[in-house]
Amino acid sequence: MKLSHMLMYDGNPRAAADQVAELEKAGLDLVWVAEAYGFDSPTLMGYLAAKTERVEIGAGILNVFSRTPGALLQTAAGLDNVSAGRAVLGLGASGPQVIEGFHGVPYKKPLARTAEIIDVVRRGLRREPVTNDGTFKMPLSKEDGAVTGLGKELKLLTKPERPEVPIWIAALGPKSVEQAAEIADGWIPHLFHPEKSGSVWGEALAIGKEKRSADLGPLQITAGGMVAIGEGPETKALLDFARPLFALYVGGMGAKSKNFYNDVAKAYGYEKEAEEIQDLYLSGKKREAEALVPTEWLEAANLVGPASYVKERVAAFAEAGVTHLQVVPASDDPAGTIRELKELIG
């Protein structure tokens, strides 16, 4: 099992890069760079490429609405070059509040857009013409809205570092997870409960894998959470630091009528808590919402406790199909936590 890390930074990418360089020395295999509606992901990824030597650098995630397939192809090829073949392209649909609010793009046909983008990027990296006749029209004809009608078939001008870059999909809904299992190199779920994942996504994964091309190899999965290795109640108490994150996603990451994370909480069996957390969070009572996050979920989704217990949680994630354990060290020595976890994994 490899170790990955979703980069958490306070708005200073330069300081974040220094942290990743230390984690790389400790044994980190893959770092994900979030975008949301803050700094763009590719800029920091390029900076990380210059500051590191071995760690893979993934976009976690770029949404499939605000950039064209051609732009995403250029990004994948450019990042793979400056990182000497260490780029990973993470894609996802994000949500209506960000896509329509921040980017001003209609939130429609996310599955079709994702499939077409992946196909275009893969063909483009092989330096095949960038063409498509679906949700995206390339070249664009006058019938499809072109002003001049002069668009022509083009291929990537520069030679890519590699003819293929790993493409992962962040997905939670059954159809999106099925799509990830069918066409992506990897799947990125969030707030993952290993013991309940099979009942929630098992069918979707099975359907997708049944249609999966053998050329793609086994589906990779990254999931995990906070890591704190130690004895005593003071270590277990660190789980409370995860409550705000869970409450944010279940309660506030989306509208009342459309919150994918709230849907997942309900699918896990936390229907009552999910509704109450959302009502409290959206009414501004964040502390009360945090208190209602099920401790059982926090225990399962994170790795907090004695070394023997953490080793059991690692095994549970592996049993659920996780290939890249996502870790957020909760200590004053993150690199030390990574080293200790590497030893536990073996």
Short mmCIF file of C-alpha atoms in Angstrom, two decimals:
data_model
loop_
_atom_site.label_atom_id
_atom_site.label_comp_id
_atom_site.label_asym_id
_atom_site.label_seq_id
_atom_site.Cartn_x
_atom_site.Cartn_y
_atom_site.Cartn_z
CA MET A 1 0.00 0.00 0.00
CA LYS A 2 1.25 3.47 -0.94
CA LEU A 3 0.83 6.64 1.11
CA SER A 4 -0.84 9.74 -0.29
CA HIS A 5 -1.59 13.10 1.25
CA MET A 6 -4.18 15.76 0.44
CA LEU A 7 -2.25 18.96 0.81
CA MET A 8 -3.72 21.24 3.46
CA TYR A 9 -2.29 24.73 3.42
CA ASP A 10 -3.14 28.09 4.94
CA GLY A 11 -3.05 30.04 1.70
CA ASN A 12 0.72 30.06 1.33
CA PRO A 13 1.74 27.61 -1.42
CA ARG A 14 5.43 28.24 -0.83
CA ALA A 15 5.23 27.00 2.75
CA ALA A 16 3.15 24.03 1.58
CA ALA A 17 5.87 23.09 -0.90
CA ASP A 18 8.48 22.99 1.86
CA GLN A 19 6.23 20.63 3.85
CA VAL A 20 5.78 18.28 0.88
CA ALA A 21 9.54 18.11 0.34
CA GLU A 22 9.94 16.90 3.94
CA LEU A 23 7.12 14.36 3.58
CA GLU A 24 8.71 13.06 0.40
CA LYS A 25 11.95 12.36 2.26
CA ALA A 26 9.92 10.48 4.89
CA GLY A 27 8.41 8.19 2.24
CA LEU A 28 5.26 9.88 0.91
CA ASP A 29 4.34 8.45 -2.50
CA LEU A 30 1.67 10.83 -3.82
CA VAL A 31 0.51 14.33 -2.95
CA TRP A 32 -2.88 15.69 -4.04
CA VAL A 33 -3.32 19.43 -4.61
CA ALA A 34 -6.86 20.71 -4.14
CA GLU A 35 -8.35 23.57 -6.11
CA ALA A 36 -12.00 24.25 -5.11
CA TYR A 37 -12.30 28.04 -5.55
CA GLY A 38 -8.97 29.09 -4.07
CA PHE A 39 -5.61 29.12 -5.83
CA ASP A 40 -5.55 27.01 -8.96
CA SER A 41 -4.08 23.55 -8.62
CA PRO A 42 -1.67 23.40 -11.61
CA THR A 43 0.36 26.42 -10.47
CA LEU A 44 1.20 24.83 -7.13
CA MET A 45 1.72 21.45 -8.80
CA GLY A 46 4.34 22.97 -11.07
CA TYR A 47 6.03 24.59 -8.10
CA LEU A 48 6.00 21.28 -6.22
CA ALA A 49 7.59 19.59 -9.22
CA ALA A 50 10.57 21.92 -8.88
CA LYS A 51 10.82 21.35 -5.13
CA THR A 52 10.61 17.55 -5.12
CA GLU A 53 12.26 14.62 -6.87
CA ARG A 54 10.25 11.43 -6.43
CA VAL A 55 6.72 12.00 -5.13
CA GLU A 56 3.86 11.83 -7.61
CA ILE A 57 1.91 15.09 -7.88
CA GLY A 58 -1.83 14.87 -8.43
CA ALA A 59 -4.53 17.43 -9.15
CA GLY A 60 -7.13 16.66 -6.53
CA ILE A 61 -9.27 17.73 -8.33
CA LEU A 62 -9.74 19.76 -11.50
CA ASN A 63 -13.42 20.12 -12.32
CA VAL A 64 -14.72 19.06 -15.74
CA PHE A 65 -16.63 22.29 -16.39
CA SER A 66 -14.30 25.29 -16.20
CA ARG A 67 -11.59 24.04 -18.58
CA THR A 68 -11.96 22.68 -22.09
CA PRO A 69 -10.68 19.19 -22.95
CA GLY A 70 -7.86 20.83 -24.89
CA ALA A 71 -6.85 22.93 -21.88
CA LEU A 72 -6.86 19.88 -19.60
CA LEU A 73 -4.73 18.02 -22.14
CA GLN A 74 -2.23 20.88 -22.14
CA THR A 75 -2.20 20.93 -18.33
CA ALA A 76 -1.62 17.19 -18.04
CA ALA A 77 1.16 17.25 -20.63
CA GLY A 78 2.82 20.34 -19.17
CA LEU A 79 2.78 19.11 -15.58
CA ASP A 80 4.05 15.72 -16.62
CA ASN A 81 6.97 17.37 -18.36
CA VAL A 82 8.07 19.67 -15.53
CA SER A 83 7.71 16.82 -13.03
CA ALA A 84 9.63 14.37 -15.26
CA GLY A 85 6.71 11.97 -15.49
CA ARG A 86 5.18 12.32 -12.01
CA ALA A 87 1.86 13.99 -12.83
CA VAL A 88 -1.54 12.54 -11.96
CA LEU A 89 -4.70 14.12 -13.34
CA GLY A 90 -7.58 14.05 -10.87
CA LEU A 91 -10.95 15.03 -12.32
CA GLY A 92 -14.38 15.55 -10.80
CA ALA A 93 -17.72 17.25 -11.25
CA SER A 94 -17.43 19.50 -8.16
CA GLY A 95 -20.91 20.87 -7.39
CA PRO A 96 -23.47 23.38 -8.68
CA GLN A 97 -22.60 26.07 -6.13
CA VAL A 98 -19.00 26.26 -7.35
CA ILE A 99 -19.57 25.56 -11.04
CA GLU A 100 -22.53 27.87 -11.57
CA GLY A 101 -21.63 30.34 -8.83
CA PHE A 102 -17.85 30.79 -9.16
CA HIS A 103 -17.33 29.75 -12.79
CA GLY A 104 -20.67 30.73 -14.33
CA VAL A 105 -20.99 27.48 -16.28
CA PRO A 106 -24.20 25.41 -16.42
CA TYR A 107 -23.98 22.30 -14.25
CA LYS A 108 -25.18 19.67 -16.70
CA LYS A 109 -24.08 16.33 -18.13
CA PRO A 110 -21.16 15.74 -15.71
CA LEU A 111 -20.84 12.05 -16.65
CA ALA A 112 -20.74 12.75 -20.39
CA ARG A 113 -18.25 15.59 -19.94
CA THR A 114 -15.99 13.43 -17.79
CA ALA A 115 -15.97 10.52 -20.24
CA GLU A 116 -15.30 12.76 -23.24
CA ILE A 117 -12.52 14.68 -21.49
CA ILE A 118 -10.75 11.48 -20.47
CA ASP A 119 -10.99 10.15 -24.02
CA VAL A 120 -9.66 13.40 -25.53
CA VAL A 121 -6.81 13.68 -23.01
CA ARG A 122 -5.71 10.10 -23.57
CA ARG A 123 -5.80 10.42 -27.35
CA GLY A 124 -4.14 13.81 -27.18
CA LEU A 125 -1.23 12.50 -25.11
CA ARG A 126 -0.66 9.96 -27.88
CA ARG A 127 -0.52 12.98 -30.21
CA GLU A 128 -3.65 12.00 -32.05
CA PRO A 129 -5.89 14.83 -33.37
CA VAL A 130 -7.96 16.52 -30.68
CA THR A 131 -11.45 15.79 -31.99
CA ASN A 132 -14.82 15.07 -30.42
CA ASP A 133 -18.45 14.89 -31.48
CA GLY A 134 -20.51 14.85 -28.32
CA THR A 135 -21.01 17.33 -25.50
CA PHE A 136 -17.85 18.97 -26.78
CA LYS A 137 -17.57 19.68 -30.51
CA MET A 138 -14.03 19.80 -31.87
CA PRO A 139 -13.42 21.21 -34.37
CA LEU A 140 -16.42 23.48 -33.87
CA SER A 141 -18.58 23.86 -36.97
CA LYS A 142 -20.87 26.76 -37.85
CA GLU A 143 -23.81 24.45 -37.19
CA ASP A 144 -22.54 24.02 -33.63
CA GLY A 145 -21.91 27.70 -33.01
CA ALA A 146 -18.59 28.52 -34.64
CA VAL A 147 -18.28 32.14 -35.76
CA THR A 148 -15.82 31.61 -38.61
CA GLY A 149 -16.04 27.91 -39.32
CA LEU A 150 -12.25 27.89 -39.74
CA GLY A 151 -11.50 25.49 -36.92
CA LYS A 152 -9.35 22.55 -37.96
CA GLU A 153 -8.18 19.27 -36.49
CA LEU A 154 -5.03 19.82 -34.45
CA LYS A 155 -2.80 17.62 -32.33
CA LEU A 156 -0.69 18.58 -29.35
CA LEU A 157 2.14 20.74 -30.62
CA THR A 158 4.77 19.47 -28.18
CA LYS A 159 5.83 15.90 -27.47
CA PRO A 160 4.54 14.74 -24.07
CA GLU A 161 6.85 13.30 -21.43
CA ARG A 162 4.73 10.12 -21.43
CA PRO A 163 2.07 8.89 -23.85
CA GLU A 164 -0.28 8.45 -20.91
CA VAL A 165 -0.83 10.17 -17.56
CA PRO A 166 -2.83 8.43 -14.80
CA ILE A 167 -6.36 9.83 -14.63
CA TRP A 168 -8.37 9.51 -11.42
CA ILE A 169 -12.03 10.43 -10.84
CA ALA A 170 -13.42 11.86 -7.60
CA ALA A 171 -16.89 10.35 -7.31
CA LEU A 172 -19.54 9.52 -4.72
CA GLY A 173 -22.79 8.89 -6.59
CA PRO A 174 -23.43 5.34 -7.88
CA LYS A 175 -23.30 6.27 -11.57
CA SER A 176 -20.14 8.34 -11.11
CA VAL A 177 -18.46 5.54 -9.14
CA GLU A 178 -19.47 3.05 -11.82
CA GLN A 179 -17.91 5.34 -14.42
CA ALA A 180 -14.69 5.64 -12.42
CA ALA A 181 -14.45 1.84 -12.13
CA GLU A 182 -14.96 1.51 -15.87
CA ILE A 183 -12.73 4.18 -17.43
CA ALA A 184 -10.41 5.74 -14.83
CA ASP A 185 -7.03 4.66 -13.54
CA GLY A 186 -8.12 5.49 -10.03
CA TRP A 187 -11.05 6.49 -7.81
CA ILE A 188 -11.05 9.23 -5.15
CA PRO A 189 -13.87 8.87 -2.58
CA HIS A 190 -14.14 11.18 0.42
CA LEU A 191 -15.09 10.56 4.08
CA PHE A 192 -14.55 6.88 3.34
CA HIS A 193 -15.86 4.27 5.79
CA PRO A 194 -14.03 1.00 4.93
CA GLU A 195 -16.49 -1.35 6.58
CA LYS A 196 -19.54 0.30 4.98
CA SER A 197 -18.04 1.05 1.55
CA GLY A 198 -19.05 -2.29 0.07
CA SER A 199 -22.73 -1.87 0.88
CA VAL A 200 -22.72 1.68 -0.51
CA TRP A 201 -20.55 1.34 -3.62
CA GLY A 202 -19.94 -2.39 -4.09
CA GLU A 203 -22.56 -2.83 -6.81
CA ALA A 204 -21.49 0.26 -8.73
CA LEU A 205 -17.83 -0.80 -8.60
CA ALA A 206 -18.68 -4.31 -9.77
CA ILE A 207 -20.73 -3.04 -12.72
CA GLY A 208 -17.98 -0.65 -13.76
CA LYS A 209 -15.18 -3.19 -13.42
CA GLU A 210 -17.16 -5.65 -15.55
CA LYS A 211 -16.89 -3.17 -18.44
CA ARG A 212 -13.34 -2.08 -17.65
CA SER A 213 -10.66 -2.49 -20.31
CA ALA A 214 -7.84 -4.86 -19.35
CA ASP A 215 -5.41 -2.26 -20.69
CA LEU A 216 -6.17 -0.02 -17.71
CA GLY A 217 -5.01 -2.50 -15.10
CA PRO A 218 -6.58 -2.78 -11.62
CA LEU A 219 -8.53 0.20 -10.30
CA GLN A 220 -6.52 2.25 -7.82
CA ILE A 221 -8.29 3.79 -4.82
CA THR A 222 -7.12 6.50 -2.45
CA ALA A 223 -8.89 7.01 0.88
CA GLY A 224 -8.03 7.58 4.50
CA GLY A 225 -7.96 10.36 7.05
CA MET A 226 -6.23 11.78 10.09
CA VAL A 227 -3.31 9.79 11.50
CA ALA A 228 -2.21 9.98 15.13
CA ILE A 229 -0.28 7.09 16.65
CA GLY A 230 -0.12 6.95 20.41
CA GLU A 231 -1.44 5.53 23.67
CA GLY A 232 -3.96 7.02 26.05
CA PRO A 233 -7.13 9.11 25.89
CA GLU A 234 -5.23 12.21 24.80
CA THR A 235 -4.52 10.55 21.46
CA LYS A 236 -8.12 9.43 20.94
CA ALA A 237 -9.25 12.95 21.78
CA LEU A 238 -7.57 14.13 18.59
CA LEU A 239 -10.48 12.63 16.68
CA ASP A 240 -12.48 15.70 17.66
CA PHE A 241 -10.26 17.74 15.35
CA ALA A 242 -11.86 15.88 12.43
CA ARG A 243 -15.38 16.87 13.44
CA PRO A 244 -15.35 20.31 11.74
CA LEU A 245 -14.31 18.75 8.41
CA PHE A 246 -17.05 16.11 8.52
CA ALA A 247 -19.65 18.66 9.58
CA LEU A 248 -18.57 21.04 6.83
CA TYR A 249 -19.01 18.45 4.10
CA VAL A 250 -22.15 16.75 5.43
CA GLY A 251 -23.77 20.01 6.49
CA GLY A 252 -22.47 22.79 4.33
CA MET A 253 -20.76 21.52 1.20
CA GLY A 254 -23.75 22.03 -1.06
CA ALA A 255 -27.33 23.20 -0.91
CA LYS A 256 -30.04 21.66 1.25
CA SER A 257 -31.45 19.89 -1.81
CA LYS A 258 -28.12 18.79 -3.32
CA ASN A 259 -25.26 17.71 -1.10
CA PHE A 260 -23.41 14.59 -2.26
CA TYR A 261 -21.64 14.13 1.09
CA ASN A 262 -24.92 14.29 2.96
CA ASP A 263 -26.21 11.57 0.66
CA VAL A 264 -23.19 9.42 1.50
CA ALA A 265 -23.74 9.90 5.24
CA LYS A 266 -27.30 8.68 4.80
CA ALA A 267 -26.13 5.73 2.70
CA TYR A 268 -23.78 4.78 5.55
CA GLY A 269 -26.84 4.56 7.81
CA TYR A 270 -26.55 7.96 9.49
CA GLU A 271 -29.84 9.34 8.11
CA LYS A 272 -31.00 11.11 11.25
CA GLU A 273 -27.58 12.58 12.03
CA ALA A 274 -27.11 13.74 8.41
CA GLU A 275 -30.33 15.71 8.41
CA GLU A 276 -29.73 17.25 11.82
CA ILE A 277 -26.12 18.16 10.97
CA GLN A 278 -27.23 19.85 7.77
CA ASP A 279 -30.05 21.79 9.45
CA LEU A 280 -27.75 23.02 12.20
CA TYR A 281 -24.87 23.85 9.88
CA LEU A 282 -26.97 25.81 7.41
CA SER A 283 -28.54 27.77 10.27
CA GLY A 284 -25.10 28.82 11.47
CA LYS A 285 -24.88 26.43 14.44
CA LYS A 286 -21.62 24.82 13.39
CA ARG A 287 -20.48 23.69 16.84
CA GLU A 288 -23.74 21.90 17.46
CA ALA A 289 -23.47 20.27 14.04
CA GLU A 290 -19.94 19.07 14.75
CA ALA A 291 -21.04 17.44 18.00
CA LEU A 292 -23.52 15.26 16.09
CA VAL A 293 -20.95 13.67 13.74
CA PRO A 294 -21.08 9.97 14.70
CA THR A 295 -18.00 8.95 16.67
CA GLU A 296 -18.23 5.52 15.03
CA TRP A 297 -17.72 7.19 11.63
CA LEU A 298 -14.79 9.25 12.90
CA GLU A 299 -13.17 6.11 14.33
CA ALA A 300 -13.60 4.18 11.10
CA ALA A 301 -12.55 6.90 8.66
CA ASN A 302 -9.40 7.94 10.53
CA LEU A 303 -6.36 6.18 11.98
CA VAL A 304 -6.07 7.41 15.56
CA GLY A 305 -4.89 5.29 18.48
CA PRO A 306 -2.14 2.86 19.55
CA ALA A 307 0.13 1.43 16.85
CA SER A 308 -1.63 -1.94 17.00
CA TYR A 309 -5.01 -0.28 16.44
CA VAL A 310 -3.73 1.89 13.60
CA LYS A 311 -2.34 -1.24 11.97
CA GLU A 312 -5.82 -2.78 12.17
CA ARG A 313 -7.32 0.29 10.50
CA VAL A 314 -4.73 0.10 7.73
CA ALA A 315 -5.78 -3.52 7.16
CA ALA A 316 -9.44 -2.46 7.02
CA PHE A 317 -8.70 0.10 4.31
CA ALA A 318 -6.70 -2.48 2.38
CA GLU A 319 -9.56 -4.98 2.69
CA ALA A 320 -11.87 -2.34 1.20
CA GLY A 321 -9.61 -2.07 -1.87
CA VAL A 322 -7.62 1.03 -0.95
CA THR A 323 -4.25 1.07 -2.72
CA HIS A 324 -3.12 4.57 -1.66
CA LEU A 325 -3.79 5.31 2.00
CA GLN A 326 -4.68 8.99 2.32
CA VAL A 327 -3.04 10.39 5.44
CA VAL A 328 -3.20 13.68 7.30
CA PRO A 329 -0.65 13.53 10.15
CA ALA A 330 -1.98 15.09 13.37
CA SER A 331 1.31 15.78 15.09
CA ASP A 332 4.07 18.33 15.43
CA ASP A 333 6.25 16.00 13.35
CA PRO A 334 4.29 15.05 10.20
CA ALA A 335 7.35 13.50 8.57
CA GLY A 336 7.91 11.34 11.64
CA THR A 337 4.31 10.13 11.44
CA ILE A 338 4.81 9.19 7.80
CA ARG A 339 7.96 7.21 8.66
CA GLU A 340 6.20 5.41 11.51
CA LEU A 341 3.23 4.59 9.31
CA LYS A 342 5.55 3.25 6.61
CA GLU A 343 7.03 0.87 9.17
CA LEU A 344 3.58 -0.29 10.27
CA ILE A 345 2.53 -1.00 6.70
CA GLY A 346 5.73 -2.90 6.03
#
